[in-house]
Tab-separated table of C-alpha atoms (C1' of nucleotides) in Angstrom:
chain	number	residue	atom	x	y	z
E	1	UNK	CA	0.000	0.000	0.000
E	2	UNK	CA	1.691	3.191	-1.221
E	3	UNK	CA	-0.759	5.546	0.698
E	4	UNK	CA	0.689	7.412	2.766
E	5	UNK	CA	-1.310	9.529	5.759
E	6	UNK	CA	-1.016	13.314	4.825
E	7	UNK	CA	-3.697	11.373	1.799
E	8	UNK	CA	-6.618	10.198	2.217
E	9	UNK	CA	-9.213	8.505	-0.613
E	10	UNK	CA	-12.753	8.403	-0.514
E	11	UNK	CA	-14.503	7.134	-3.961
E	12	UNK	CA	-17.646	8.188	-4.465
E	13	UNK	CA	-20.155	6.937	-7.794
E	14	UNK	CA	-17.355	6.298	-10.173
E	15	UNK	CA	-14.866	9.593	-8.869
E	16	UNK	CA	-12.045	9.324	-6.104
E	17	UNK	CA	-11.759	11.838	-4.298
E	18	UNK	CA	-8.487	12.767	-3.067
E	19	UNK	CA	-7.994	14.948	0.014
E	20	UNK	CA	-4.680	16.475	0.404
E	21	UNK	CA	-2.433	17.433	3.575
E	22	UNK	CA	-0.412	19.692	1.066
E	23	UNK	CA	-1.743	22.747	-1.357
E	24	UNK	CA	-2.543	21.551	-4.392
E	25	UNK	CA	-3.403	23.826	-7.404
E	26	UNK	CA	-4.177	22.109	-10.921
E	27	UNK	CA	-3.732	25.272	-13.122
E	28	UNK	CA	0.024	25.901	-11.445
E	29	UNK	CA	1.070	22.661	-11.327
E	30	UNK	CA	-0.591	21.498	-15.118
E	31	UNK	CA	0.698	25.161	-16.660
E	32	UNK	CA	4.472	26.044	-15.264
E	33	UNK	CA	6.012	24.661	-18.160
E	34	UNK	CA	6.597	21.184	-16.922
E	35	UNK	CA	4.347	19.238	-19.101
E	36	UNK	CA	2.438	20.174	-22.336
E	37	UNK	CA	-0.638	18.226	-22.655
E	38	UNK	CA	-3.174	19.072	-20.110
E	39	UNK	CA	-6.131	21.227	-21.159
E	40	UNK	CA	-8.776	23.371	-19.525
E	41	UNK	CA	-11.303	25.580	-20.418
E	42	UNK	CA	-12.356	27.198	-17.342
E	43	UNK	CA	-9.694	26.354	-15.038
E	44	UNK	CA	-11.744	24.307	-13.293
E	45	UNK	CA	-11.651	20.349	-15.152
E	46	UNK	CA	-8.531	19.418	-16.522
E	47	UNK	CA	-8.019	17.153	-19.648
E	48	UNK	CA	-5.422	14.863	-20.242
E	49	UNK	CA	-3.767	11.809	-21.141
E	50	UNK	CA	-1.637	10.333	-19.337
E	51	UNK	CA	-0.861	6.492	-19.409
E	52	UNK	CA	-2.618	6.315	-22.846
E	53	UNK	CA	-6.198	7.061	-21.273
E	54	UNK	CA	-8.262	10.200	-21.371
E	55	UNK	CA	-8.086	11.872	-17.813
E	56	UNK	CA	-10.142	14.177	-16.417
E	57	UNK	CA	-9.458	15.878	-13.142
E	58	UNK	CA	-10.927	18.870	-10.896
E	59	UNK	CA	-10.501	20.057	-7.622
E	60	UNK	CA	-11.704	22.324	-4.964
E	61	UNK	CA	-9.520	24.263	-2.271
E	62	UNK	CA	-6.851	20.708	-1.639
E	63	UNK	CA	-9.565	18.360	-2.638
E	64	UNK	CA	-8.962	16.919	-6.092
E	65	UNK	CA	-11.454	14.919	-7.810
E	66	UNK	CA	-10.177	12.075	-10.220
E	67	UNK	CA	-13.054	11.610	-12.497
E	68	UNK	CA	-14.084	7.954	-13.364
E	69	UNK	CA	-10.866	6.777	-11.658
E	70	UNK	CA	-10.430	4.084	-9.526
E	71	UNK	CA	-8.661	3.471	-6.563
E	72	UNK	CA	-6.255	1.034	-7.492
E	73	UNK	CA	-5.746	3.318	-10.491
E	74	UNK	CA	-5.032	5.772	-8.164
E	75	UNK	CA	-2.020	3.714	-6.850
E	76	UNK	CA	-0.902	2.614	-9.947
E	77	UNK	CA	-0.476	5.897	-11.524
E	78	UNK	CA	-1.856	8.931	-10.092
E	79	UNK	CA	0.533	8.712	-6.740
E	80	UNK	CA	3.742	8.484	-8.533
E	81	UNK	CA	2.861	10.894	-11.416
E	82	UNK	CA	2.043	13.836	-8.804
E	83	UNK	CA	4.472	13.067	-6.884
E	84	UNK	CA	2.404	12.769	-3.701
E	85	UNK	CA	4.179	10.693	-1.476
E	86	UNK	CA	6.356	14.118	-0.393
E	87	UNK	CA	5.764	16.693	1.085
E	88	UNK	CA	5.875	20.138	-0.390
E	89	UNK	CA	4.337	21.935	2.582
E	90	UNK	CA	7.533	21.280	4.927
E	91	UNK	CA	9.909	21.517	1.308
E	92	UNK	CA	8.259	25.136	1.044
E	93	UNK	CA	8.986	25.316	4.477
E	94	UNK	CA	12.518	25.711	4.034
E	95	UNK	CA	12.786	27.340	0.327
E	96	UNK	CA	11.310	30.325	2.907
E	97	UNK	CA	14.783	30.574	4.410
E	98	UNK	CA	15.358	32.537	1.471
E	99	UNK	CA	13.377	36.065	0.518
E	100	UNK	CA	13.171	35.150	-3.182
E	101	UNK	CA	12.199	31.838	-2.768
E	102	UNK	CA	9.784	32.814	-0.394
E	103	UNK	CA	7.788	35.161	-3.069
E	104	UNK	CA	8.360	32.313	-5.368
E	105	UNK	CA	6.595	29.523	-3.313
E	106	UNK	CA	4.113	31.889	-1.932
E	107	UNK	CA	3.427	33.339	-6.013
E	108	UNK	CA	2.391	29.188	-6.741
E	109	UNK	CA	1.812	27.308	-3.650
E	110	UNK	CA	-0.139	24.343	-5.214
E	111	UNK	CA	2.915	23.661	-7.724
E	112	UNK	CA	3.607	20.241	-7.736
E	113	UNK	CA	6.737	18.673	-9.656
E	114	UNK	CA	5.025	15.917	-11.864
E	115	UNK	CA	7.000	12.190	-12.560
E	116	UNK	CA	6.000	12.003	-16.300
E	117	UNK	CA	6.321	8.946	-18.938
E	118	UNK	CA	10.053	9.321	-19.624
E	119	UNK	CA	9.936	8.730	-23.199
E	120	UNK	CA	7.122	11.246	-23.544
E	121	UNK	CA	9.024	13.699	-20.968
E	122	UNK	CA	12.387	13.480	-23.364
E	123	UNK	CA	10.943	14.116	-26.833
E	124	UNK	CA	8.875	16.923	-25.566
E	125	UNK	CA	11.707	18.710	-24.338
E	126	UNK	CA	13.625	17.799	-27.168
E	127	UNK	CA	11.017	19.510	-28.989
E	128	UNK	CA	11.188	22.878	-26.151
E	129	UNK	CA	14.560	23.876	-27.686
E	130	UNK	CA	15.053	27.169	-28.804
E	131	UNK	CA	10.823	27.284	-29.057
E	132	UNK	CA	8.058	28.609	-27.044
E	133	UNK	CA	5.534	27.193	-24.705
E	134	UNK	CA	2.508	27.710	-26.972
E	135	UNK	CA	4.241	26.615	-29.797
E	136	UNK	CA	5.479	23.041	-27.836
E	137	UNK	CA	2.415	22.530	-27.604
E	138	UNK	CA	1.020	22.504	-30.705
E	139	UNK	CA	3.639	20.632	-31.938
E	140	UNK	CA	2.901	17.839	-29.478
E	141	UNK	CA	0.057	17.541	-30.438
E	142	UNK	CA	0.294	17.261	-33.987
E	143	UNK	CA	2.680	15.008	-33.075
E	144	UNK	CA	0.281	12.428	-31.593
E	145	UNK	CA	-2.068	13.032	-34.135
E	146	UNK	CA	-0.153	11.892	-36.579
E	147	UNK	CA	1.664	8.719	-35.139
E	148	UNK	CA	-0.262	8.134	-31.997
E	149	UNK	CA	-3.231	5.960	-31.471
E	150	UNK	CA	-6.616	7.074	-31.460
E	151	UNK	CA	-8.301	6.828	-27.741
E	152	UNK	CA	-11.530	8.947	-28.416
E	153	UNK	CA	-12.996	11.926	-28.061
E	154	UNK	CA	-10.472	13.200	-30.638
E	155	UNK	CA	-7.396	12.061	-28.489
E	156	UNK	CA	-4.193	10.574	-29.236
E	157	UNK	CA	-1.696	8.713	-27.227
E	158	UNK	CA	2.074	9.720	-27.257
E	159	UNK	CA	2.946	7.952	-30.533
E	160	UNK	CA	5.892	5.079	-29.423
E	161	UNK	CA	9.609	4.991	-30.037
E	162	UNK	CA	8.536	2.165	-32.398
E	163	UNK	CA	6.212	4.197	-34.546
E	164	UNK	CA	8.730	6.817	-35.012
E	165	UNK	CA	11.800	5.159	-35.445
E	166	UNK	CA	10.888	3.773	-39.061
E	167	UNK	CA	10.106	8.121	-39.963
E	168	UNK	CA	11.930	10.625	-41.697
E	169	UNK	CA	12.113	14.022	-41.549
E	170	UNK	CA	10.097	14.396	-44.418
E	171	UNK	CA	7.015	12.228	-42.760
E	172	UNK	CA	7.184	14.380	-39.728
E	173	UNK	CA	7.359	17.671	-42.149
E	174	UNK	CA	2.774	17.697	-40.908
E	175	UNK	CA	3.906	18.503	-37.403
E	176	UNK	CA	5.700	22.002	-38.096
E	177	UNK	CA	8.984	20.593	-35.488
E	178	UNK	CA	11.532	22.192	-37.603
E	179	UNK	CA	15.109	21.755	-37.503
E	180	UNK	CA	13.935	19.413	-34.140
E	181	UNK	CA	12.325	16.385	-36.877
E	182	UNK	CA	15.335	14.621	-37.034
E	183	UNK	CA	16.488	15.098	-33.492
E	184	UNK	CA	13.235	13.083	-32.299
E	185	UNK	CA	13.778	10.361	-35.115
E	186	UNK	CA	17.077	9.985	-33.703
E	187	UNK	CA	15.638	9.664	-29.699
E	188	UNK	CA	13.393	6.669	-31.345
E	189	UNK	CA	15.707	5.000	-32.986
E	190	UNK	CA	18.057	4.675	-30.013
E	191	UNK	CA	15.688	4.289	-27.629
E	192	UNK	CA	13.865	1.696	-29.745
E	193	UNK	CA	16.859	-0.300	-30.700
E	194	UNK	CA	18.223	-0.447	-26.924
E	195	UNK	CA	21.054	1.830	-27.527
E	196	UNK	CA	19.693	4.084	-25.046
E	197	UNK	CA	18.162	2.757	-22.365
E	198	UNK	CA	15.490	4.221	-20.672
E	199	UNK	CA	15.083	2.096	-17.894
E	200	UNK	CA	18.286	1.799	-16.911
E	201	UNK	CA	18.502	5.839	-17.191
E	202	UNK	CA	16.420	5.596	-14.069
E	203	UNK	CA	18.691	4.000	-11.886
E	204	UNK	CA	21.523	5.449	-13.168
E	205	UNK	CA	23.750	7.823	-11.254
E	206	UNK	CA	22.738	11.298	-12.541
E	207	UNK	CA	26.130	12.308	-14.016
E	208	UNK	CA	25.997	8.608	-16.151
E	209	UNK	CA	22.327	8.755	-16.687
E	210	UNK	CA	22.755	12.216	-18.427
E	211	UNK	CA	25.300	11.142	-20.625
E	212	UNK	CA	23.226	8.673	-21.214
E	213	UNK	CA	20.277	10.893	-22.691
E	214	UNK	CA	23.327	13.402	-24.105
E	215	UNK	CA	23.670	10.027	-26.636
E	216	UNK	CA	20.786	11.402	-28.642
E	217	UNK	CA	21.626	14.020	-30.801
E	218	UNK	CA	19.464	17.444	-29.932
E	219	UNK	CA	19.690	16.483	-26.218
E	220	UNK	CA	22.250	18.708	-24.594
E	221	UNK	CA	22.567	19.632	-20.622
E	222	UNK	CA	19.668	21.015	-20.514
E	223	UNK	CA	17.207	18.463	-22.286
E	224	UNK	CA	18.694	15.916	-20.775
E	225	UNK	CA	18.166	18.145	-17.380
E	226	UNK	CA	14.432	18.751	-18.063
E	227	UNK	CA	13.882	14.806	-19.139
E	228	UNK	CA	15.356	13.783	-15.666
E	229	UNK	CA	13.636	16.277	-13.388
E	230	UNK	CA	9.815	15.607	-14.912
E	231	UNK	CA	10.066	12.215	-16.212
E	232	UNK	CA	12.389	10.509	-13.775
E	233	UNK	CA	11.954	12.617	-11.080
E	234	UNK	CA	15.482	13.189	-10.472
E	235	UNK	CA	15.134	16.406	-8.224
E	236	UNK	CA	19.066	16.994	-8.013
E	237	UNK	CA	18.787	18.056	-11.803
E	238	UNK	CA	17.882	21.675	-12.355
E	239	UNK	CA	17.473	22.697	-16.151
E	240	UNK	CA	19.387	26.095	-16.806
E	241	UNK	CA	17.699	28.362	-19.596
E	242	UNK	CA	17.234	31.427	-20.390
E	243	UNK	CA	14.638	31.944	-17.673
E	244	UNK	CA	16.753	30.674	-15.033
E	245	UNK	CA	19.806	32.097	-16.842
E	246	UNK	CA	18.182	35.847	-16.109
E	247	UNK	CA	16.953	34.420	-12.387
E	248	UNK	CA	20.241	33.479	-11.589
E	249	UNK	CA	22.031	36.557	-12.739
E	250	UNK	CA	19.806	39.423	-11.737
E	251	UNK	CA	18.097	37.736	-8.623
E	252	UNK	CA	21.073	35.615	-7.183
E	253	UNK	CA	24.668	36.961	-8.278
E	254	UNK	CA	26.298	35.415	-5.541
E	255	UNK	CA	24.718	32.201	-6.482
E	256	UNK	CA	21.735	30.547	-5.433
E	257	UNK	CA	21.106	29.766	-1.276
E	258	UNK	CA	21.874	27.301	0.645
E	259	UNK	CA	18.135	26.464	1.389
E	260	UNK	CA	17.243	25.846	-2.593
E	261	UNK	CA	20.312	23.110	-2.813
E	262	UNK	CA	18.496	19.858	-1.299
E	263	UNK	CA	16.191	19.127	-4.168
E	264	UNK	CA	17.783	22.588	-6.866
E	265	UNK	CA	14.686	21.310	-9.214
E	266	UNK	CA	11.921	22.254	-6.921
E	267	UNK	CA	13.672	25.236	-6.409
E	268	UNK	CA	13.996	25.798	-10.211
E	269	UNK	CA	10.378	25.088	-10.942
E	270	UNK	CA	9.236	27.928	-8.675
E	271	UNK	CA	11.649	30.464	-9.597
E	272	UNK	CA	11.013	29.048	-13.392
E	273	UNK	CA	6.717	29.991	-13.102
E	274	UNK	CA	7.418	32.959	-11.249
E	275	UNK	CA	9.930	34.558	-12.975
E	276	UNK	CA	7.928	34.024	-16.415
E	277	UNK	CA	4.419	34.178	-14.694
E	278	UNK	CA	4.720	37.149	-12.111
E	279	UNK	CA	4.929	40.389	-13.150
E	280	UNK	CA	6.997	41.987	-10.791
E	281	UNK	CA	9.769	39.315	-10.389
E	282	UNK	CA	12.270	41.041	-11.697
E	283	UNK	CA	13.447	44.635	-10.014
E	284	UNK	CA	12.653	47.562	-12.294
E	285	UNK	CA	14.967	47.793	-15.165
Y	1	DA	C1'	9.694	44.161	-39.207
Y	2	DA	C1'	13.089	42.677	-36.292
Y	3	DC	C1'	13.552	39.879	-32.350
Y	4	DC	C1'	12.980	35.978	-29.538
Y	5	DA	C1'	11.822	31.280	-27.897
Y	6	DG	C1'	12.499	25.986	-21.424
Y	7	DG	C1'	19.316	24.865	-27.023
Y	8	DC	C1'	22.180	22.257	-29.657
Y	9	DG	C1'	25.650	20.789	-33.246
Y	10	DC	C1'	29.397	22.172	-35.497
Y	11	DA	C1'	33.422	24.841	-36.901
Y	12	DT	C1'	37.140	27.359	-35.404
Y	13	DA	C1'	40.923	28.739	-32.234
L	1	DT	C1'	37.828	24.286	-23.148
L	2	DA	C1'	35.617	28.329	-25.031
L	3	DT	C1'	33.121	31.147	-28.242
L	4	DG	C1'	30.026	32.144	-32.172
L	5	DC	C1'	26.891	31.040	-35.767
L	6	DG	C1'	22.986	28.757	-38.135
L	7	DC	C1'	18.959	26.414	-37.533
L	8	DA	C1'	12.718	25.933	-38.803
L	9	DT	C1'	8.940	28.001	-37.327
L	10	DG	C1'	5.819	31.258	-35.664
L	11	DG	C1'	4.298	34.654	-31.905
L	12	DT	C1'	4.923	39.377	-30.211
DNA sequence: AACCAGGCGCATA
DNA sequence: TATGCGCATGGT
């Protein structure tokens, strides 16, 4: 039993309900830039699909709702993907120490870092380089309509390492990825044919399990950063770009504190939403 | 209409 | 090891 007792689970018709020690908040934690293929309308139900099913989930104050979800489902995927067996109130806590963390946490307080499908997780941020959030997006999703499987109501699963690796550029030309096509084709292929293993990239040491990823052509530091923070939920990581780049040189000269160093890609995903979310995060130029 | 985007590969020194 | 440029595409 995974369940641990800051949760607790009541189902109710065919919903579990999921009532949470910690702040939870769906829009921050489905729209900081961490994964690109949730959906809302009114900010209220959020669409998704995550372990090739069509998800629905809402919440109110810490209370989320997992529509037509089971409990055992709930185990099987839900606590791992939001992370839920720690706890952010007491790792907000001590981000506090600092003043700019402080805003930071306090800016997005229901921010959750998610553990995403790896394989998904690395071509989507293969996809992020040099590109913007919007545009990720749609090319994601063109993406899975193209090569993934149908699952209804117009949805697609993230197509497989399989289905792409046979691709070229040319048969990806639909999805609008760029000079990024034949980086992805390249992911597939090793990940298909074993040459990078994805699996073992999740027990791996960080340093070896970046170089690892850093196999695959169009995965540098930072891809290979993003794909180990929010698919393998290796917190140590924390991606560097040109959001953080600005963070870390206007906001923290002297280099970040010591409070943001035991788990740096918490630290980064706050600073990351706030800095591109809040209006006043940086000091008047 | 330039400039930029959750960067990286490659050439050059 | 360190720098600088080009890259596809599209939003601001």
């Amino acid at each position: 039993m995974l369940i641990n007792p800051r949760i607790s689970l009541t189902a109710a018709d065919k919903d579990l309900i999921v009532q949470l020690e910690d702040q939870i908040d769906l829009a921050q934690t489905l729209d900081c830039g961490q994964t690109f293929r949730w959906e809302t309308t009114d900010c209220k139900i959020f669409t998704g699909i995550v372990a090739a099913k069509v998800c629905r989930i809402s919440h109110i104050d810490n209370r989320l709702i997992f529509h037509n979800t089971t409990r055992q489902e709930f185990e099987t995927v839900w606590y791992e993907y939001f992370d839920f067996s720690r706890n952010y109130t007491q790792i907000k806590k001590r981000l506090a120490a600092d003043p700019i963390l402080k805003k930071a946490t306090a800016f997005a307080p229901g921010l959750r870092l998610l553990h995403q499908d790896p394989w998904e997780t690395l071509i989507s941020f293969i996809i992020s380089q040099n590109n913007h959030v919007p545009r990720i997006k749609g090319i994601i999703s063109r993406l899975c309509a193209l090569l993934g499987t149908p699952l209804g109501e117009g949805a697609f699963s993230f197509p497989s390492a399989q289905a792409l690796a046979a691709k070229t550029p040319e048969d990806l030309a639909p999805i609008r990825a760029g000079f990024r096509a034949k980086y992805i084709i390249d992911a597939a292929q090793k990940v298909y044919s074993g040459e990078v293993d994805l699996s073992a990239v999740q027990t791996l040491p960080v340093e070896d399990a970046r170089k690892e990823l850093m196999k695959i052509k169009g995965v540098g530091v930072k891809v290979a950063d993003c794909a180990l923070l929010y698919g393998f939920s290796k917190m140590e990581c924390m991606p560097v770009d040109v959001w953080i780049r600005r963070v870390l040189e206007q906001l923290y000269p002297q280099g970040l504190p010591e409070c943001a160093l035991e788990y740096p890609g918490i630290a980064q995903q706050f600073l990351f939403h706030y800095a591109r979310t809040c209006p006043d995060a940086f000091p008047a130029e």
